[in-house]
Short mmCIF file of N, CA and C in Angstrom, two decimals:
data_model
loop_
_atom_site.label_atom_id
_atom_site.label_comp_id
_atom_site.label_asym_id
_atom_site.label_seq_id
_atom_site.Cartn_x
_atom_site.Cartn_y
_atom_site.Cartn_z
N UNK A 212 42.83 1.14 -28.72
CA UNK A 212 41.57 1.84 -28.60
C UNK A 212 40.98 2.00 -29.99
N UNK A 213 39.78 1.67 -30.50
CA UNK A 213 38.99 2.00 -30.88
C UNK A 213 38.69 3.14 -32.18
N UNK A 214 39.16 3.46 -33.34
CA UNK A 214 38.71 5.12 -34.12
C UNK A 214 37.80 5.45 -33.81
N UNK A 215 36.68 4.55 -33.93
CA UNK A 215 34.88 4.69 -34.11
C UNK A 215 34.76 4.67 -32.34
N UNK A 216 34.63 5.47 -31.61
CA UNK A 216 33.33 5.08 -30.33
C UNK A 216 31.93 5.42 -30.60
N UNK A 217 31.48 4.45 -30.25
CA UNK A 217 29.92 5.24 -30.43
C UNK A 217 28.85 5.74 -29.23
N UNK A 218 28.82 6.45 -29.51
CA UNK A 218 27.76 7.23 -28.26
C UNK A 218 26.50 7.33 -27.76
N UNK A 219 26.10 5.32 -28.39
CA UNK A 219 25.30 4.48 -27.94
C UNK A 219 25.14 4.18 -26.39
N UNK A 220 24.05 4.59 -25.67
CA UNK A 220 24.48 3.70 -24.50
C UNK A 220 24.66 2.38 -24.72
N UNK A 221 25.25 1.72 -23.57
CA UNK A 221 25.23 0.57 -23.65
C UNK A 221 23.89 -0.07 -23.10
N UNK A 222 23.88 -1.52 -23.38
CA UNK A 222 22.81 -2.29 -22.56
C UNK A 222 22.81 -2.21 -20.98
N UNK A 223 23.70 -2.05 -20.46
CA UNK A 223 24.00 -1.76 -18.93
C UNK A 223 23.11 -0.39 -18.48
N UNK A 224 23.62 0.75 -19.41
CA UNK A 224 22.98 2.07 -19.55
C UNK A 224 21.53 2.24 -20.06
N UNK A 225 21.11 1.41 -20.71
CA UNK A 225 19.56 1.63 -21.13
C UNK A 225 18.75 1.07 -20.17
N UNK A 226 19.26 -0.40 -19.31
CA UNK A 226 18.63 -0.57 -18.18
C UNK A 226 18.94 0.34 -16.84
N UNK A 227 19.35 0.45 -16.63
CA UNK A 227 19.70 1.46 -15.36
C UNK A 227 18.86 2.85 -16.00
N UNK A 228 18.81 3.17 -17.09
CA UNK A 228 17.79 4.45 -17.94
C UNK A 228 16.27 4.30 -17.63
N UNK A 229 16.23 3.23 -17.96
CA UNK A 229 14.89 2.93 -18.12
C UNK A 229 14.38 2.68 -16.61
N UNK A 230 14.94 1.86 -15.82
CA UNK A 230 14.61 1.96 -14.29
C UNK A 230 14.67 4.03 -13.75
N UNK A 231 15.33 3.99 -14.23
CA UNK A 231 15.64 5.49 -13.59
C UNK A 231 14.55 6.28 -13.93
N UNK A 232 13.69 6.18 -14.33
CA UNK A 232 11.83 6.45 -15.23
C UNK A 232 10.88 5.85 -14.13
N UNK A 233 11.40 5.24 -13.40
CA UNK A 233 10.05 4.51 -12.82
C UNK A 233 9.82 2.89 -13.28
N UNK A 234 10.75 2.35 -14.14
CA UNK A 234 10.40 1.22 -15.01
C UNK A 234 9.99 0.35 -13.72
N UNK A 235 9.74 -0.88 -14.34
CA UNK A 235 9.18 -1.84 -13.40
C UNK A 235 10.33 -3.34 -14.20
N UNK A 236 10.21 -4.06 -13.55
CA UNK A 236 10.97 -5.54 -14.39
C UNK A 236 10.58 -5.94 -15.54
N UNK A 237 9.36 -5.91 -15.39
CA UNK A 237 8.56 -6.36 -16.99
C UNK A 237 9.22 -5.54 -17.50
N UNK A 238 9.03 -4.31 -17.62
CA UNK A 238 9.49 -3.29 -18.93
C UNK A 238 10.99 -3.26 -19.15
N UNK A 239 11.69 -3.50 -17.98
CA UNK A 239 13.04 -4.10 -18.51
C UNK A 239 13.28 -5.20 -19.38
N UNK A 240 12.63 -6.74 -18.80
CA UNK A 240 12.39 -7.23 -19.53
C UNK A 240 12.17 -7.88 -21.18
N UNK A 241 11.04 -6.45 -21.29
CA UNK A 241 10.56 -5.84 -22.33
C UNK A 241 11.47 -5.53 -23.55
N UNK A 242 12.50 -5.20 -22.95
CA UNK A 242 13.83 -4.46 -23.39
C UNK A 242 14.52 -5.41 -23.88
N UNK A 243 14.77 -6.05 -23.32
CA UNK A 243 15.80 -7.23 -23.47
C UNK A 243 14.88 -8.50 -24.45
N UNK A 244 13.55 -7.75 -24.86
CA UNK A 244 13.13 -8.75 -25.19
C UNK A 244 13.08 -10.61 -24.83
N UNK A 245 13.02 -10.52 -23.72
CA UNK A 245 12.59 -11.80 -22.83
C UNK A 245 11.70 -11.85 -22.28
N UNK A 246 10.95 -13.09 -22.01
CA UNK A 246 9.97 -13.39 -21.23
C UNK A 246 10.11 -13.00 -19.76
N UNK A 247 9.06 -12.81 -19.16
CA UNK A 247 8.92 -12.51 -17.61
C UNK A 247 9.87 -13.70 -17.17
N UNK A 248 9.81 -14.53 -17.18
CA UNK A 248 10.27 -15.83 -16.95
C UNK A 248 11.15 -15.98 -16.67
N UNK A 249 12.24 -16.24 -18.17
CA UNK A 249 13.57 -16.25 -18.22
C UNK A 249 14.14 -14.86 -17.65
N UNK A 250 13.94 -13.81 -17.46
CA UNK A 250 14.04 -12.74 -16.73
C UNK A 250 14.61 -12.74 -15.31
N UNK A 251 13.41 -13.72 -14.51
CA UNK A 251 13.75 -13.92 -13.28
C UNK A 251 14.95 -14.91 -13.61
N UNK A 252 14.85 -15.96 -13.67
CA UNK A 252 15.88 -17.02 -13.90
C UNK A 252 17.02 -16.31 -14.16
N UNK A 253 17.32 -15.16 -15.36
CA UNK A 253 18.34 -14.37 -14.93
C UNK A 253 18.82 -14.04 -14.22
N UNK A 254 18.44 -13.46 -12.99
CA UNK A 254 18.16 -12.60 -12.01
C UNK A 254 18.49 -13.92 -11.09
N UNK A 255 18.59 -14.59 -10.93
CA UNK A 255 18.97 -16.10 -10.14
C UNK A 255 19.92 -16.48 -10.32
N UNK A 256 20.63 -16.98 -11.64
CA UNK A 256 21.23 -17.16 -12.10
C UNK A 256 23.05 -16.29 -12.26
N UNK A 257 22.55 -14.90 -12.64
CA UNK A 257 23.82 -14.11 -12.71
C UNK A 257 24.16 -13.03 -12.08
N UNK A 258 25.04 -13.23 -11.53
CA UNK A 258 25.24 -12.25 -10.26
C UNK A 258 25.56 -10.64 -10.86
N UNK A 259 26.04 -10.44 -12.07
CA UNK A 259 26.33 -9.28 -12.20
C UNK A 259 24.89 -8.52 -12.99
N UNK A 260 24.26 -9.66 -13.27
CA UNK A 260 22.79 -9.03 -13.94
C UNK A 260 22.04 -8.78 -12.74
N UNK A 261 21.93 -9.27 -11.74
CA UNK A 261 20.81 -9.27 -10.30
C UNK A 261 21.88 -8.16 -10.06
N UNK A 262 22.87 -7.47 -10.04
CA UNK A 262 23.68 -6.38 -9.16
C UNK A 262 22.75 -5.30 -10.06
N UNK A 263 22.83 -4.98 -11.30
CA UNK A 263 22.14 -4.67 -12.40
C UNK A 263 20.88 -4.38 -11.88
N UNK A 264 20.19 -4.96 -11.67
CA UNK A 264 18.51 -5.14 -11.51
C UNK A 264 18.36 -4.54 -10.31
N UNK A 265 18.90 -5.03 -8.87
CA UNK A 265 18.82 -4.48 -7.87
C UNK A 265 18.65 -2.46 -7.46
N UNK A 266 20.05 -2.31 -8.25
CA UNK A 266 20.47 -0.42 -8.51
C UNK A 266 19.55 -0.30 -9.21
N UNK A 267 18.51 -0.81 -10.40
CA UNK A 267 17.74 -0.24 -11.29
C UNK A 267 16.84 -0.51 -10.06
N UNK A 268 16.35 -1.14 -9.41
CA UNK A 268 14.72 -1.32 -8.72
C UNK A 268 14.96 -0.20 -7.55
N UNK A 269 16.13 0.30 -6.53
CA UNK A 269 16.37 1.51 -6.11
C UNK A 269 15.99 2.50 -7.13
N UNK A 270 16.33 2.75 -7.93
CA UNK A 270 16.16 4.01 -9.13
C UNK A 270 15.20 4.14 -9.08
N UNK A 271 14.22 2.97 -9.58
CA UNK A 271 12.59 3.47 -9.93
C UNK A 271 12.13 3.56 -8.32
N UNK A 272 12.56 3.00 -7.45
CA UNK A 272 11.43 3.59 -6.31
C UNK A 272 12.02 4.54 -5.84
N UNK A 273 12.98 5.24 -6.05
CA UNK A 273 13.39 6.31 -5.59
C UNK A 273 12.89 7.15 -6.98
N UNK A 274 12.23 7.18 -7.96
CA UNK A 274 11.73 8.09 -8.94
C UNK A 274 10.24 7.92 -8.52
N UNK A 275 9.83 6.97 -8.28
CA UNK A 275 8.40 7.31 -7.87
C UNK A 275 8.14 7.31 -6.25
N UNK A 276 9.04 7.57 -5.30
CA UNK A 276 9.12 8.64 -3.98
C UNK A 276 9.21 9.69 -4.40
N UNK A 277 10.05 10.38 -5.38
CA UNK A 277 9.95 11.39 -5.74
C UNK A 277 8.95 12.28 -6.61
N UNK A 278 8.17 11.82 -7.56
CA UNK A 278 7.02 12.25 -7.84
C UNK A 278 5.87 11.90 -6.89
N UNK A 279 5.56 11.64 -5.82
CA UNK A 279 5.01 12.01 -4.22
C UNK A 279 5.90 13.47 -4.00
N UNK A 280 6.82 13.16 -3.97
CA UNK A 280 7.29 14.61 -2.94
C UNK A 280 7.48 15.91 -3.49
N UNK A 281 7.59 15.83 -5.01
CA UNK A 281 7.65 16.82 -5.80
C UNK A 281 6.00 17.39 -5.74
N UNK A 282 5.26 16.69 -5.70
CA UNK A 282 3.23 16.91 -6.36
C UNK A 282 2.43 17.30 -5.61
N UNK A 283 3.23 16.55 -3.86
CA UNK A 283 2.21 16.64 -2.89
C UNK A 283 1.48 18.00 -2.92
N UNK A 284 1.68 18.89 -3.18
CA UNK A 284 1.38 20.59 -2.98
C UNK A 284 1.14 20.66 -4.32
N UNK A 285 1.32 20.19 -5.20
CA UNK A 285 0.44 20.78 -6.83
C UNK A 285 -0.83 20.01 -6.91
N UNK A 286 -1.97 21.11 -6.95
CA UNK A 286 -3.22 20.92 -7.40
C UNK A 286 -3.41 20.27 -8.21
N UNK A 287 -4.28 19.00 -8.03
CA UNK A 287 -4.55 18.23 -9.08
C UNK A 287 -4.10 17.13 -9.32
N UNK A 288 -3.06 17.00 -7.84
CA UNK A 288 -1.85 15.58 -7.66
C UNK A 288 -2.86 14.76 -7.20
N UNK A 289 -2.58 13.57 -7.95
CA UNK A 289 -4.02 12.34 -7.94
C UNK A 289 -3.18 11.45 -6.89
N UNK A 290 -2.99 11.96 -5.60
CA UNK A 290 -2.16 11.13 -4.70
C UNK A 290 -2.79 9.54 -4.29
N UNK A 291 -4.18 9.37 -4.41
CA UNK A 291 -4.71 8.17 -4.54
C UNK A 291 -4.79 7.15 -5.34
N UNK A 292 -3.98 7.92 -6.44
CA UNK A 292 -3.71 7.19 -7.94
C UNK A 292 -2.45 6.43 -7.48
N UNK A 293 -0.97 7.62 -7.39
CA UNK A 293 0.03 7.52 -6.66
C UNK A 293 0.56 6.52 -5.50
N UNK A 294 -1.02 6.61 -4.14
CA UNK A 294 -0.53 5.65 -3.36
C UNK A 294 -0.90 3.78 -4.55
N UNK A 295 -2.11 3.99 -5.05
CA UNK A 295 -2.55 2.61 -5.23
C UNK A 295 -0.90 1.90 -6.18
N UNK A 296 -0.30 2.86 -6.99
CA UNK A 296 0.37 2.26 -7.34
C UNK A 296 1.44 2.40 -6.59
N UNK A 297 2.14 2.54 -6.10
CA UNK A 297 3.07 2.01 -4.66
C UNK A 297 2.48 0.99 -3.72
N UNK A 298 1.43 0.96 -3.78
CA UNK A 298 0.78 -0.23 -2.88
C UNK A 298 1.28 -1.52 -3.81
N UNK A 299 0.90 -1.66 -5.13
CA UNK A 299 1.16 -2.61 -6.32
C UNK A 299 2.46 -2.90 -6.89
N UNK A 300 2.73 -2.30 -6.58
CA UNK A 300 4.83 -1.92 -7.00
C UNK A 300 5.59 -2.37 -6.06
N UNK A 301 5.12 -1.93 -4.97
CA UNK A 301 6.28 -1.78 -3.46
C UNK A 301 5.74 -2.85 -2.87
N UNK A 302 4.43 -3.51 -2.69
CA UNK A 302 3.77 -3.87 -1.94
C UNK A 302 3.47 -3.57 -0.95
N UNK A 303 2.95 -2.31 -0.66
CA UNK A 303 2.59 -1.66 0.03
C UNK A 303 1.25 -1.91 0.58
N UNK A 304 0.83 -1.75 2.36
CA UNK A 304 -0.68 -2.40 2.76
C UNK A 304 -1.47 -1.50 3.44
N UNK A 305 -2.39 -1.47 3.81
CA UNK A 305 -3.01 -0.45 4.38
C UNK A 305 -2.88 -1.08 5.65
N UNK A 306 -2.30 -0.11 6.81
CA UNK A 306 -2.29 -0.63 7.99
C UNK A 306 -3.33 -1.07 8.69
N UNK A 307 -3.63 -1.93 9.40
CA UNK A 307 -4.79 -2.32 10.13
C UNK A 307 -4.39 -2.69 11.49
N UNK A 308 -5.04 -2.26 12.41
CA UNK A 308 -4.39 -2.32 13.56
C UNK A 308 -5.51 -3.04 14.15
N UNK A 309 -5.64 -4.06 14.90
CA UNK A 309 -6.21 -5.32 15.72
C UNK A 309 -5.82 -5.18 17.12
N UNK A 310 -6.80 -5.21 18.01
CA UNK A 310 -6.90 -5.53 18.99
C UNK A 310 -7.12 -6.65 19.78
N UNK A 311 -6.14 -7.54 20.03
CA UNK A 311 -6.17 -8.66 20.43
C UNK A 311 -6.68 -9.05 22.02
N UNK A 312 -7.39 -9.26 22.93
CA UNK A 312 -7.61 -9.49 24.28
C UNK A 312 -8.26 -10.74 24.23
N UNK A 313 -8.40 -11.48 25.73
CA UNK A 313 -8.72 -12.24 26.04
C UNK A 313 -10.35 -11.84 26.54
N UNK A 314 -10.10 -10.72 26.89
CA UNK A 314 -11.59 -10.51 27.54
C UNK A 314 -12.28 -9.58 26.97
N UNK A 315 -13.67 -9.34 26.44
CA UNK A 315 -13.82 -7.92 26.00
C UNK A 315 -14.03 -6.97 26.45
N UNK A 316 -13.91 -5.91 26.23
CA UNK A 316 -13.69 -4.35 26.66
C UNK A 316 -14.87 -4.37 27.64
N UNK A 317 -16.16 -4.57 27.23
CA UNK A 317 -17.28 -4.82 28.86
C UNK A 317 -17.93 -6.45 28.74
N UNK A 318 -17.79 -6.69 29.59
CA UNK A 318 -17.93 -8.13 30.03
C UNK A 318 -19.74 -7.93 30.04
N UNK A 319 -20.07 -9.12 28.99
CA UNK A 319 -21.92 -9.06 28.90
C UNK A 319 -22.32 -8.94 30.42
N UNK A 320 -21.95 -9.01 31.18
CA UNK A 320 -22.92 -8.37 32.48
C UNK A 320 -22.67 -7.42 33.16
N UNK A 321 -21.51 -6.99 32.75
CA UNK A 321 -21.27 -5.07 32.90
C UNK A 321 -22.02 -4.40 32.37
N UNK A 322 -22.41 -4.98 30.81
CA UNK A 322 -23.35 -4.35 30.03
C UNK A 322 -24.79 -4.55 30.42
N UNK A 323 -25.15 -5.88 30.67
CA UNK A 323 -26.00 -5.81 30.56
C UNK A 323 -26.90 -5.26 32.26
N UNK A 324 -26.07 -4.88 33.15
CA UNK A 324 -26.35 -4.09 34.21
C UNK A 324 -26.26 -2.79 33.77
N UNK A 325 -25.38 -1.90 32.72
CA UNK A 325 -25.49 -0.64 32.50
C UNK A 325 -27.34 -0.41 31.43
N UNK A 326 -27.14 -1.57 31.05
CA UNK A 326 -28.51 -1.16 29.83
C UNK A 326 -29.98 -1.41 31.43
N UNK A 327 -30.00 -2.11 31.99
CA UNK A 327 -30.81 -2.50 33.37
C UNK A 327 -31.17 -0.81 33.98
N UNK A 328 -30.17 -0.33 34.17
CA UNK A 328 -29.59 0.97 34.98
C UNK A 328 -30.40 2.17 34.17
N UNK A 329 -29.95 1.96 33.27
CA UNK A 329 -30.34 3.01 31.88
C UNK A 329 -31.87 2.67 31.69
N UNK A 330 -32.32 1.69 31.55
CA UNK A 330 -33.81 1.38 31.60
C UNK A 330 -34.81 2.13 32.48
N UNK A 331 -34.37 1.65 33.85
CA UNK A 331 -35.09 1.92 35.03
C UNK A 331 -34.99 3.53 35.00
N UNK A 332 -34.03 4.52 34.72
CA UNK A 332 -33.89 6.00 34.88
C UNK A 332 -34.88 6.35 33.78
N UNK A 333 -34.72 5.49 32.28
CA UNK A 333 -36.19 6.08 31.45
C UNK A 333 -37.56 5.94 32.61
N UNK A 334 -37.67 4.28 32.80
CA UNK A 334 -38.80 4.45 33.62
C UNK A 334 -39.46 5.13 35.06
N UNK A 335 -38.47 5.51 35.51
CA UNK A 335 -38.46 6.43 36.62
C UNK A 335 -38.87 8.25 35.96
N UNK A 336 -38.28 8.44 34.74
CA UNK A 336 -38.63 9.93 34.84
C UNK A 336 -39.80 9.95 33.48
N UNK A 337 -39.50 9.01 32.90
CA UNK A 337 -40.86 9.01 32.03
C UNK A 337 -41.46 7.80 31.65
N UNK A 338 -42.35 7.09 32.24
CA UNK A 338 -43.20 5.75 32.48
C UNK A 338 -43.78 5.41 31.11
N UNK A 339 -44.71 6.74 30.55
CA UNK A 339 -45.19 6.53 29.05
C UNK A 339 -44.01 6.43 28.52
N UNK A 340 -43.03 6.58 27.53
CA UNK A 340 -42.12 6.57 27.06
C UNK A 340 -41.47 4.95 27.30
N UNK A 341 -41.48 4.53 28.40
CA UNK A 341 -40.44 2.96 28.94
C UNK A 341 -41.69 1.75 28.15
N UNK A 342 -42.92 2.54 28.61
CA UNK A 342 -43.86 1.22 28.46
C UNK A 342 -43.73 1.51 26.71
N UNK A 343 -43.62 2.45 25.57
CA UNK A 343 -43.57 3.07 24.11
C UNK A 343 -42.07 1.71 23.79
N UNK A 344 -41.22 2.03 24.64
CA UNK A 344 -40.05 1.67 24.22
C UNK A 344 -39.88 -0.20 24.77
N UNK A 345 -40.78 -0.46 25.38
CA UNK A 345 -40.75 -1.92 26.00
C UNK A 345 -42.18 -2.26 25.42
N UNK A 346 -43.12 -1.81 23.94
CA UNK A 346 -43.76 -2.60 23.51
C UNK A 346 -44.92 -1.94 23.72
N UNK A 347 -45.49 -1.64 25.13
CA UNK A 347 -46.82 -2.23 26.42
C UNK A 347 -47.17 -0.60 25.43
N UNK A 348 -48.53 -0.79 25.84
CA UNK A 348 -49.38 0.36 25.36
C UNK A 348 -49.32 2.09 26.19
N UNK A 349 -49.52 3.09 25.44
CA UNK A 349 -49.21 4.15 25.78
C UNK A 349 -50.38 4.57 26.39
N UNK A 350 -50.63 4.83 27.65
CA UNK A 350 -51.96 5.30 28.74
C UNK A 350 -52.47 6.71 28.01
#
């Protein structure tokens, strides 16, 4: 063993640190001074660095779930700031929900018998008004 230990983290410890902040890959990266690039290729490449990377990318999204859940109730929490970047991070989408059918909800001659229907009741209780609304001159 050792006289000198030093009470450096290690490189193992500064990444798992730095994820544990919220980091993102780049800024690991960053760290390691490597390109985005060779980064991934790491991350492909070595199984105990991708074990590495994986526990750090839990960390940061479990640090920024948690500043959501800590803020939601403090005034002034820019939660729209918050979601956009979890949308960008996580890839996160805004749900959109589609309605798919074959037929539409009123079939053009359902409609166009309800607008027929609806016409004739203007012109039945007020005649000036149907002829105002169909163009023809007001008596």
């Amino acid at each position: 063993m050792s006289e000198h230990q030093s009470n450096e983290p290690t490189l193992h410890e500064k990444i798992l640190n730095l994820y544990s902040e919220g980091a993102d890959d780049v800024e690991v990266a960053a760290l390691l001074n490597l390109p985005e690039k060779r980064f991934k290729e790491l991350y492909e490449e070595n199984s105990g660095f991708a074990k590495v990377v994986d526990i750090g990318r839990t960390k940061a999204a479990a640090w920024w779930h948690h500043v959501a859940r800590r803020n939601l109730v403090t005034k002034g929490f820019q939660g729209s700031t918050w979601a956009m970047v979890m949308k960008n991070r996580l890839g996160w989408r805004d749900r959109v929900d589609v309605l798919e059918t074959n037929e539409s909800t009123q079939k053009s001659a359902e409609l166009e018998k309800e607008i027929q229907d609806t016409m004739a009741r203007i012109q039945n209780k007020s005649p000036a008004q149907f002829r105002q609304i169909m163009g023809g001159d007001d008596d």
